[in-house]
Short mmCIF file of C-alpha atoms and ligand atoms in Angstrom, two decimals:
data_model
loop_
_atom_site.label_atom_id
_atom_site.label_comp_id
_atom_site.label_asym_id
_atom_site.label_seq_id
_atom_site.Cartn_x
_atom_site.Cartn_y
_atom_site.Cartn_z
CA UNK A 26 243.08 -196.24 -180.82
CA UNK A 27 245.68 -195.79 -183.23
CA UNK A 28 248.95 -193.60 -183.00
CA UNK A 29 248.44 -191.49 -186.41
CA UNK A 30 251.48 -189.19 -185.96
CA UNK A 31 254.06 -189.29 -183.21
CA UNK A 32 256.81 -186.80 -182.68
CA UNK A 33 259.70 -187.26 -179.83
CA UNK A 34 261.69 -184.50 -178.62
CA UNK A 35 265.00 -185.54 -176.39
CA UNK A 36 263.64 -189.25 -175.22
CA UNK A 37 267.43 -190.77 -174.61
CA UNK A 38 268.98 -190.40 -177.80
CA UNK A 39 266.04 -189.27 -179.82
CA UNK A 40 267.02 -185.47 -180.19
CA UNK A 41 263.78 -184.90 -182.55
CA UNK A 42 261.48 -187.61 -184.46
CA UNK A 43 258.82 -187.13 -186.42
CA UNK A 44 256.85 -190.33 -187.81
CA UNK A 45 253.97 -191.48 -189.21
CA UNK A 46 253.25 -194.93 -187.73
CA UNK A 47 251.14 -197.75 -190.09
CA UNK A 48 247.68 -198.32 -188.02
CA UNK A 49 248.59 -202.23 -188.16
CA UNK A 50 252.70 -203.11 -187.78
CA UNK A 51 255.73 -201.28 -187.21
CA UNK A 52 258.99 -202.44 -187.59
CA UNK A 53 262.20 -200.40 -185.89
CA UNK A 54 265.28 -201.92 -186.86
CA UNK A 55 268.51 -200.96 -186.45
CA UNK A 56 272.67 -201.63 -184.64
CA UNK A 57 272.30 -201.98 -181.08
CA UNK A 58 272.01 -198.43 -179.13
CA UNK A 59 270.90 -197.00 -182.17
CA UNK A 60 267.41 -196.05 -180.10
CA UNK A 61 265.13 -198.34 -181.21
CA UNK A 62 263.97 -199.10 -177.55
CA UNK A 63 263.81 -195.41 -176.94
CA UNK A 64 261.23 -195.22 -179.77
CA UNK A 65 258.70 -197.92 -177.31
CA UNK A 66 259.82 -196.23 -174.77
CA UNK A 67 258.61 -192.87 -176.04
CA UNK A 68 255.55 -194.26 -176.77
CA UNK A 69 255.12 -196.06 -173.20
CA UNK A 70 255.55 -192.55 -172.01
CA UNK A 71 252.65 -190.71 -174.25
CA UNK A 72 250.28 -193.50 -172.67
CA UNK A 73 251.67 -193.80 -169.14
CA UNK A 74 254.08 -190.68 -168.89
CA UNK A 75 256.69 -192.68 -167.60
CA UNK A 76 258.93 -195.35 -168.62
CA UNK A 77 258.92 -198.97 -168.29
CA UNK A 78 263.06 -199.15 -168.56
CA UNK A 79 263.22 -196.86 -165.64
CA UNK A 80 261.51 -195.53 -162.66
CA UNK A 81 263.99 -192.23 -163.30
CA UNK A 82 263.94 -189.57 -165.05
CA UNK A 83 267.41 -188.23 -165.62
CA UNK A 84 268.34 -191.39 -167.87
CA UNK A 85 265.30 -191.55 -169.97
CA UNK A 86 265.84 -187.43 -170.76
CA UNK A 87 268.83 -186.80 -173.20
CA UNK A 88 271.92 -185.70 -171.80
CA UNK A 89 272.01 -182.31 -171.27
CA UNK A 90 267.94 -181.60 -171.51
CA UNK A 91 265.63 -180.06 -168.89
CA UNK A 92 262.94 -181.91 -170.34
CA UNK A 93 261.60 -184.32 -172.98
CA UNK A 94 257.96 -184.27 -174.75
CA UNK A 95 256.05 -186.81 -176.66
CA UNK A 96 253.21 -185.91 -178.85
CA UNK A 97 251.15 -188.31 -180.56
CA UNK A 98 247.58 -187.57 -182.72
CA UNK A 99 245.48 -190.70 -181.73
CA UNK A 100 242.48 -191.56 -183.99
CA UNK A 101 240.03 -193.10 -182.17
CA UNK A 102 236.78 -193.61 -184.17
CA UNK A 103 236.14 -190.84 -186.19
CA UNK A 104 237.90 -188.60 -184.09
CA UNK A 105 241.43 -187.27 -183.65
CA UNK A 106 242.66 -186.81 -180.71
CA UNK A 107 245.66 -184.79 -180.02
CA UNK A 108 248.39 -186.01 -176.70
CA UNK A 109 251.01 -184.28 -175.62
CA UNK A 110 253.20 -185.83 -172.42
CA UNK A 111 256.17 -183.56 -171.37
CA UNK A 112 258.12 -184.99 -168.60
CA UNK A 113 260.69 -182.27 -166.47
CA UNK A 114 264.28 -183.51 -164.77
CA UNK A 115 262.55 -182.14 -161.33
CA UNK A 116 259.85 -184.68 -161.86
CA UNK A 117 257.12 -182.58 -163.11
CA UNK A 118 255.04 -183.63 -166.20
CA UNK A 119 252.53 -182.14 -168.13
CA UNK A 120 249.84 -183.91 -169.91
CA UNK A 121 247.57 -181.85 -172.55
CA UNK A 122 244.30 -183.88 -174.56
CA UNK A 123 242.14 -182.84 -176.65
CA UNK A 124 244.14 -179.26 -175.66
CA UNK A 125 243.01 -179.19 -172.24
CA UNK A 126 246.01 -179.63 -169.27
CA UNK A 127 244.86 -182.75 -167.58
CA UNK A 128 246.42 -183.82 -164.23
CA UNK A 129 246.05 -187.17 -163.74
CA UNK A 130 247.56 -189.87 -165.89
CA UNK A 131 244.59 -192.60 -165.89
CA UNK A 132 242.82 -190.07 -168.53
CA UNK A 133 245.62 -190.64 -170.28
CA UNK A 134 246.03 -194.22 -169.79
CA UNK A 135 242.90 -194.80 -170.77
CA UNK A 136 242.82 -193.00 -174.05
CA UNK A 137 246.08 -195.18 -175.02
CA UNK A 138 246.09 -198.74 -173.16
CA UNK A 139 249.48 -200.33 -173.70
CA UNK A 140 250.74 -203.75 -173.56
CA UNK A 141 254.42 -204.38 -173.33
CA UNK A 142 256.36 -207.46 -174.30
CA UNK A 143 259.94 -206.84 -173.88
CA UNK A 144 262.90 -208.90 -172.40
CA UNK A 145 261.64 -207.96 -168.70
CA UNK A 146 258.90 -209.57 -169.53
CA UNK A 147 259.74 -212.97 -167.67
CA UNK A 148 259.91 -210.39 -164.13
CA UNK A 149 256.23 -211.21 -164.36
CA UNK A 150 257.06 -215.05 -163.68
CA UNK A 151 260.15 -214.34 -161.51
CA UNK A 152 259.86 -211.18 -160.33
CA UNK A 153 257.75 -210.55 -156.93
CA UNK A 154 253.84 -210.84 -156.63
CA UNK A 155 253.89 -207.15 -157.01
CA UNK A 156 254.18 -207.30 -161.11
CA UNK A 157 251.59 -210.01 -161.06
CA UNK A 158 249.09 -207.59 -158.97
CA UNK A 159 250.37 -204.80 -161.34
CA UNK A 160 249.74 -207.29 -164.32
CA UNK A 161 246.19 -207.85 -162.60
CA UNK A 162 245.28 -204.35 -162.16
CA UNK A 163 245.85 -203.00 -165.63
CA UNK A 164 243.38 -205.70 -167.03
CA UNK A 165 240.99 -204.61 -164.29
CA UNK A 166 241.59 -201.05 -164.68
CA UNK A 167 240.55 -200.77 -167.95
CA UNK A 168 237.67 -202.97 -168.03
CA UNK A 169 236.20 -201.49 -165.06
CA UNK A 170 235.22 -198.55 -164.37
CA UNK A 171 234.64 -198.40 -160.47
CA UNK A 172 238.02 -200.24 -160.36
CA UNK A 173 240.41 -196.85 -160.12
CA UNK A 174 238.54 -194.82 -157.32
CA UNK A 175 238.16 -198.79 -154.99
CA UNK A 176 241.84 -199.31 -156.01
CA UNK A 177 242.40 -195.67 -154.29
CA UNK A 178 240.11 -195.86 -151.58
CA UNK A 179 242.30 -199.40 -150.67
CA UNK A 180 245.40 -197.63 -150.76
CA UNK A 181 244.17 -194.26 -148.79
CA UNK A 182 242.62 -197.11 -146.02
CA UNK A 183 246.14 -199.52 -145.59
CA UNK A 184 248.38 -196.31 -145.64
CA UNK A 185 246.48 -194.77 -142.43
CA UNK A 186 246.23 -198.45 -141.07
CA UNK A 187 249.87 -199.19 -141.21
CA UNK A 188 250.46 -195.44 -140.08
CA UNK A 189 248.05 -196.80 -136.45
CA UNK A 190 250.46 -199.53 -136.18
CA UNK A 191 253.67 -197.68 -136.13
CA UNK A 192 252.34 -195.45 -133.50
CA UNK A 193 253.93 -196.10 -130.34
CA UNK A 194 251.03 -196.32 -128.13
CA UNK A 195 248.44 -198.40 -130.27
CA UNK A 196 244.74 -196.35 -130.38
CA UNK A 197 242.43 -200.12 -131.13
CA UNK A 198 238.97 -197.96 -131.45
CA UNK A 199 240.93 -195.84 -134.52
CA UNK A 200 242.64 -199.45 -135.61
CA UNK A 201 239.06 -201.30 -135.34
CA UNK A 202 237.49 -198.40 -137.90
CA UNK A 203 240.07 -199.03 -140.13
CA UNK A 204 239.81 -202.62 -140.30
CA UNK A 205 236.07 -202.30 -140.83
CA UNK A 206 237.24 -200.29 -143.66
CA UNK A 207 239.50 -202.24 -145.07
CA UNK A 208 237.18 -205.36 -144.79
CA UNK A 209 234.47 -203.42 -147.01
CA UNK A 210 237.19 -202.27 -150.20
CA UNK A 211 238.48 -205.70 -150.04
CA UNK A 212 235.82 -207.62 -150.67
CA UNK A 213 234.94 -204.95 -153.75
CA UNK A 214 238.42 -204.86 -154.82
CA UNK A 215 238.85 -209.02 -154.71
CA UNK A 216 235.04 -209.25 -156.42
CA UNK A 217 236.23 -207.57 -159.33
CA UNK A 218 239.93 -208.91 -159.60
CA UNK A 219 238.39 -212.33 -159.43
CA UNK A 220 235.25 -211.60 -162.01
CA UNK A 221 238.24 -210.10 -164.36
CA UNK A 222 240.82 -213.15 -163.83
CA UNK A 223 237.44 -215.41 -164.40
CA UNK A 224 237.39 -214.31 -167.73
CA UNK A 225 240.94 -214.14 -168.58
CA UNK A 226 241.77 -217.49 -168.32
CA UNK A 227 239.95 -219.35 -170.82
CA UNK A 228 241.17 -216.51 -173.62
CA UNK A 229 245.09 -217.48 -172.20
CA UNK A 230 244.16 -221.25 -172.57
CA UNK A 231 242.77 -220.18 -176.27
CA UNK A 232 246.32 -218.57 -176.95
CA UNK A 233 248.67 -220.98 -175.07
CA UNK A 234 246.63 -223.79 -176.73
CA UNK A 235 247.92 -222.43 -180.14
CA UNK A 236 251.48 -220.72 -178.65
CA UNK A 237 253.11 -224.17 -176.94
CA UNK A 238 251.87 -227.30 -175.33
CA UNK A 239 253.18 -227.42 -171.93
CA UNK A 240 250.74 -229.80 -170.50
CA UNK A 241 249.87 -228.86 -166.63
CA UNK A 242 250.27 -225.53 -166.40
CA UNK A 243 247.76 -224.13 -163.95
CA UNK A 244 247.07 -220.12 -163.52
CA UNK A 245 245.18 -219.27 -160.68
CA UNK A 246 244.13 -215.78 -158.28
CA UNK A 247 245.09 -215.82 -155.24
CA UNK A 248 243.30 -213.07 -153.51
CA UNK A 249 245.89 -212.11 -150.43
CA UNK A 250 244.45 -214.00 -147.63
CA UNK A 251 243.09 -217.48 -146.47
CA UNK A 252 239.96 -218.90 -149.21
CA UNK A 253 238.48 -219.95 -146.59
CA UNK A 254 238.48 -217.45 -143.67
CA UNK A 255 237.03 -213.65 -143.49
CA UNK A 256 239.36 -210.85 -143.19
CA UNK A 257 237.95 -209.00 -140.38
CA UNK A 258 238.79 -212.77 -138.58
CA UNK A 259 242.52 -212.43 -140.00
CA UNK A 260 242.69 -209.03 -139.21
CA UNK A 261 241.98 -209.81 -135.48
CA UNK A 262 244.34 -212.53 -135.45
CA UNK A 263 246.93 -211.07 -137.49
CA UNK A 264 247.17 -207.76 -135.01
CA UNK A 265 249.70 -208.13 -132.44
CA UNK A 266 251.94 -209.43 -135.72
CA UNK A 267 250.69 -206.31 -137.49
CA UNK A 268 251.50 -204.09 -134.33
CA UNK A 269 254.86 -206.07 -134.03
CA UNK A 270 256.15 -205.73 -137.82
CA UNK A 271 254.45 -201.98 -138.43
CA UNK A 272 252.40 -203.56 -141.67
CA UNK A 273 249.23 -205.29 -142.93
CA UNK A 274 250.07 -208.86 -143.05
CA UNK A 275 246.71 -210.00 -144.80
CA UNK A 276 244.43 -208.56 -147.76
CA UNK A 277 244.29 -207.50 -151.35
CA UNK A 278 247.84 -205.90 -151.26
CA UNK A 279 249.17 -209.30 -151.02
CA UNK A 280 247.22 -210.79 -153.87
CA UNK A 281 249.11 -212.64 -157.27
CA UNK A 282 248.62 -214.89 -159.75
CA UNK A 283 250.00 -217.88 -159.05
CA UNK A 284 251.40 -219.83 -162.17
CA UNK A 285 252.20 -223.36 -161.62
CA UNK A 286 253.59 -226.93 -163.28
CA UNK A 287 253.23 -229.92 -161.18
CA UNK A 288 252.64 -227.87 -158.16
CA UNK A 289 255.68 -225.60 -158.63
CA UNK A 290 256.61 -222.21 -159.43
CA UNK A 291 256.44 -222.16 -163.44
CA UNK A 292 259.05 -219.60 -163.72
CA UNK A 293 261.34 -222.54 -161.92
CA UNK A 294 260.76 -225.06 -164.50
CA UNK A 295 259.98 -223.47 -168.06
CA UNK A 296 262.66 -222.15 -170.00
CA UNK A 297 263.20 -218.94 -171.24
CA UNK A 298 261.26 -219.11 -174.20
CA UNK A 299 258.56 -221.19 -172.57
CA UNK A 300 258.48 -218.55 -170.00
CA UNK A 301 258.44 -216.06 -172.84
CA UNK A 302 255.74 -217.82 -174.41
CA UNK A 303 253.68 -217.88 -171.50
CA UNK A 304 253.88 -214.35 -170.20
CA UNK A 305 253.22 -213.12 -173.62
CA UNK A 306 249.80 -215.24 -173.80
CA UNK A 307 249.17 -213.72 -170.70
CA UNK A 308 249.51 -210.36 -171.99
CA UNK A 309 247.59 -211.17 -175.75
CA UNK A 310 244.77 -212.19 -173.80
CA UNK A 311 244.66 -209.49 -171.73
CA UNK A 312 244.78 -207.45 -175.32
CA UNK A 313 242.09 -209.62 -176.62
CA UNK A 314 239.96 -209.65 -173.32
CA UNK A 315 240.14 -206.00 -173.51
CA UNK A 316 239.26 -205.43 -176.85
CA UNK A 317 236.15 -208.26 -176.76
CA UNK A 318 234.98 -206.04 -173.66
CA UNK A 319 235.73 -202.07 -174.88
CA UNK A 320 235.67 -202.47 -178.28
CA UNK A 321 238.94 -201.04 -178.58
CA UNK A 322 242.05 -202.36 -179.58
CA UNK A 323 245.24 -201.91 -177.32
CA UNK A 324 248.77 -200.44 -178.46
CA UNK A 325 251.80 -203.21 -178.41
CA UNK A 326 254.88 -202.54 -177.93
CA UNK A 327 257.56 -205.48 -178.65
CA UNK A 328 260.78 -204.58 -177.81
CA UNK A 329 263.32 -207.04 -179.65
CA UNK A 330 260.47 -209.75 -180.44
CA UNK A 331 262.97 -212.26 -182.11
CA UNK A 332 265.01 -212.71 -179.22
CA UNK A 333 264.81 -216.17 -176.92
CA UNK A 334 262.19 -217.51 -179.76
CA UNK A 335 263.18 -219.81 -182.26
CA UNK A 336 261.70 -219.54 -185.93
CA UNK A 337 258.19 -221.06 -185.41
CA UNK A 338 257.28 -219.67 -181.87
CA UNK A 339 258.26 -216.02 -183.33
CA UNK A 340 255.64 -216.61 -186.53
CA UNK A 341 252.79 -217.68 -183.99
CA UNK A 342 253.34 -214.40 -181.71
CA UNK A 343 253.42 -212.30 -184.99
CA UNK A 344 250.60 -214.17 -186.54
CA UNK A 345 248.51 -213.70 -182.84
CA UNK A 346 249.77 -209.95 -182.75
CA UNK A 347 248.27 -209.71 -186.23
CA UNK A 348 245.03 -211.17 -186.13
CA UNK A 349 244.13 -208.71 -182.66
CA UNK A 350 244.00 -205.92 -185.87
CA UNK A 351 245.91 -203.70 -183.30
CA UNK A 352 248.49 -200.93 -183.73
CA UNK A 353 252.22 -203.08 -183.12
CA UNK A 354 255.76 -201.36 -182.76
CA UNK A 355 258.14 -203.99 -182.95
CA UNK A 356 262.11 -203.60 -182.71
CA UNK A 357 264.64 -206.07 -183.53
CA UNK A 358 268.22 -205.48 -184.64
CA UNK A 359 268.05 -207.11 -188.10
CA UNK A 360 266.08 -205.87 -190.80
CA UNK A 361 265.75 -209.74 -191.66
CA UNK A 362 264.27 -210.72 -187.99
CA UNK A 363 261.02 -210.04 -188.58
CA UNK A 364 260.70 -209.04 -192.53
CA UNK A 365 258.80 -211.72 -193.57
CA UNK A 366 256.42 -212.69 -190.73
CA UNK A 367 253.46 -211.01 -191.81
CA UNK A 368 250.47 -211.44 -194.27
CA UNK A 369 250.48 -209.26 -197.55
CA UNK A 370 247.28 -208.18 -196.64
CA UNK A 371 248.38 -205.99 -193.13
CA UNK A 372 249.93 -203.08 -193.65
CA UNK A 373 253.66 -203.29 -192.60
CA UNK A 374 256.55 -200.28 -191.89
CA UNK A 375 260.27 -200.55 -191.53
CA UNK A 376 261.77 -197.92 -190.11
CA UNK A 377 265.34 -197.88 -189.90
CA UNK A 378 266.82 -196.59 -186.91
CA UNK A 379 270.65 -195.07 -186.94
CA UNK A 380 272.20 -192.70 -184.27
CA UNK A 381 268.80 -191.68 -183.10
CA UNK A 382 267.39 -190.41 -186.21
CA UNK A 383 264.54 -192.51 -187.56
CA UNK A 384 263.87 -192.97 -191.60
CA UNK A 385 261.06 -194.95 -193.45
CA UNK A 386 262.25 -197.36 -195.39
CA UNK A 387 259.83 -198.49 -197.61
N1 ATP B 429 269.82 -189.85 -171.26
C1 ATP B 429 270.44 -190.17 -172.40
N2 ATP B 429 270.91 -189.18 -173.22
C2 ATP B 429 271.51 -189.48 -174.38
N3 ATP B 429 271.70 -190.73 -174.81
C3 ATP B 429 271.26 -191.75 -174.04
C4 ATP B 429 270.61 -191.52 -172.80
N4 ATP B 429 270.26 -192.70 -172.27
C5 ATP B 429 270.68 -193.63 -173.13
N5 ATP B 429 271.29 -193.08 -174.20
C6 ATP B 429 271.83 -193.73 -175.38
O1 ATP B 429 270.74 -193.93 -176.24
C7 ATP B 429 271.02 -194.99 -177.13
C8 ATP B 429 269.77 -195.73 -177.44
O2 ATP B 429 269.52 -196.75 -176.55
P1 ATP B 429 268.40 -197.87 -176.87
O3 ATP B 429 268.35 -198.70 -175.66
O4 ATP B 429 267.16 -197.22 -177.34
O5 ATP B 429 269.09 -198.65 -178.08
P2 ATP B 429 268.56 -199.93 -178.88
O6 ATP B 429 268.56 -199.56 -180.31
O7 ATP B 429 267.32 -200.43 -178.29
O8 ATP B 429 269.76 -200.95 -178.62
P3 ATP B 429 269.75 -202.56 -178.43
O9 ATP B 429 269.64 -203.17 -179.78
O10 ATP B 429 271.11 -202.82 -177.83
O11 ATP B 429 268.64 -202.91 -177.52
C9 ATP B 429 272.18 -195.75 -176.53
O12 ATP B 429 273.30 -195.55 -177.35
C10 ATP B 429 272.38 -195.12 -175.18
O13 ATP B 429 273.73 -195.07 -174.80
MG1 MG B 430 266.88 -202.15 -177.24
#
């Protein structure tokens, strides 16, 4: 997939931008709050029709707008495809492919995986076992098919569940059916989050092994209860604390990925651009794992990419983000940062950005 045209209509700053993206790199440069992030933001949004700087609306629609839209004409194969994502202050969105309304945004998502590598990224290290799962899930999610309606069917079953337990007087024959329940789309959910992280690790090893040497580090799935017990055990045992606290305690809503150096928490012991390092391997071979499987290459968007690296770790994540031969919007405030990372061969774009109007500059 490959953004062939994108136009932006009141995304932060962006009043109107039209532009014509390179299929290989692109290259936003510009002061700082000249809109350079809005421009991967805008993007995030025609894939996921929402933002990854902000689980608002009112900040990511310019000042003063009802509304903002994103249109992009994605070339996938032969064909052209075109995506329209229009977002409303009350909440509302509208998604149109192919010219048909659609009303759910995993048709979208999976027309236009995206992968982003910003400053946040290290909240997948430090941040709670809730990015991890969401870090997890995308990989999952677009690899496998029967993951979306299981993923559902798990979050339908521990939303009635957890209702049963915060009802006063506890009804066990409804509570037993919904552990039975839950027992069954675990195991499905954990078989294919395992199978998936199974095959993800020895592509991160590949990329780590060429990123940084930090000798020890272990990644490993941890699948939200006990290895060796059965849930419908834990669930039994776990239920007067489940009655007590008004939750699930155990099962696939607590899984993570746990990432360790001599037995503790990475994100304690790396530094920032070790941690950086890391969580973008994690998320190139997740790119790379994806594209082996679908065929497909995913979009990346790298939101200040020379920032925490120093001049050698920044050409080996450009040279990686090259070689994947997938469509890269990069953003760094010097035209300088990143100039001069790439082979003659790929085509690059600069596109300087000023006040929140974007020009080509080359
Ligand atoms: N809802 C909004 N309406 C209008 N302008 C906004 C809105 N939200 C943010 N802005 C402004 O948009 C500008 C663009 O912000 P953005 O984060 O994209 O800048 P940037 O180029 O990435 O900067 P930096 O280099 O500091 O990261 C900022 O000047 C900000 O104040
Ligand atoms: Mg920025």
């Amino acid at each position: 997939m490959t953004i062939r045209r994108l136009a932006i209509t009141d995304v932060r700053n962006l009043a109107t931008v039209s532009l014509e993206p390179s299929p290989d790199i692109n290259i936003f440069y510009g002061k700082n709050g000249s809109g350079k992030t809005s421009i991967l933001e805008s993007i995030y949004l025609l894939g996921m029709a929402r933002s990854f700087r902000s689980s608002k609306l009112k900040p990511v629609i310019r000042n003063s707008s009802q509304s903002c839209t994103v249109f992009g004409e994605i070339s996938q194969e032969a064909r052209s495809i075109p995506v329209g994502v229009t977002r409303t202050l009350e909440g509302d969105y509208q998604i149109r492919i192919a010219g048909e309304t659609v009303n759910n945004v995993s048709s979208l998502a999976s027309i236009l995986p995206i992968q982003v590598i910003n400053p946040d990224t290290f909240r997948l290290l430090e941040g709670s076992p809730k990015e991890r799962r969401q870090f997890i899930d995308w990989g999952v999610f677009h690899v496998e098919h029967r993951f979306l309606p299981l993923w559902q069917r798990l979050q339908k079953c521990l939303r009635q569940r957890n209702t049963l337990l915060r009802h006063g007087k506890i009804d066990c024959y409804q509570l037993d059916i919904w552990d039975q329940e839950l027992v069954t789309v675990a195991k499905q959910v954990d078989d294919l989050r395992s199978e998936y992280i199974e095959r993800l690790l020895p592509v991160f090893e590949q990329v780590m092994a060429k990123f940084s040497n930090v000798p020890g580090l272990k990644v490993s799935y941890y699948r939200g209860w006990d290895k060796d017990l059965c849930l419908s055990e834990i669930l039994r045992k776990n239920r007067e604390r489940d009655i007590n606290s008004g939750y699930t305690h155990a099962g696939p809503q607590r899984a993570d990925l746990k990432v360790r150096l001599e037995r503790m928490n990475a994100a304690e012991i790396l530094s920032r651009g070790q941690q950086k390092m890391v969580v973008s391997a994690l998320k190139l071979a997740q790119g790379l794992l994806f594209s082996e499987i679908s065929n497909r290459p995913c979009t990346y968007l790298v939101d200040d990419l020379p920032s925490e690296l120093d001049a050698e770790h920044r050409q080996l994540l450009c040279d990686t983000l090259e070689s994947m031969h997938c469509q890269v919007f990069v953003t760094s405030v010097e035209r300088e940062g990143l100039a001069h990372q790439w082979n003659e061969k790929t085509q690059v774009k600069m596109f300087h950005v000023e006040h929140g109007a974007v020009s080509c500059s080359d």
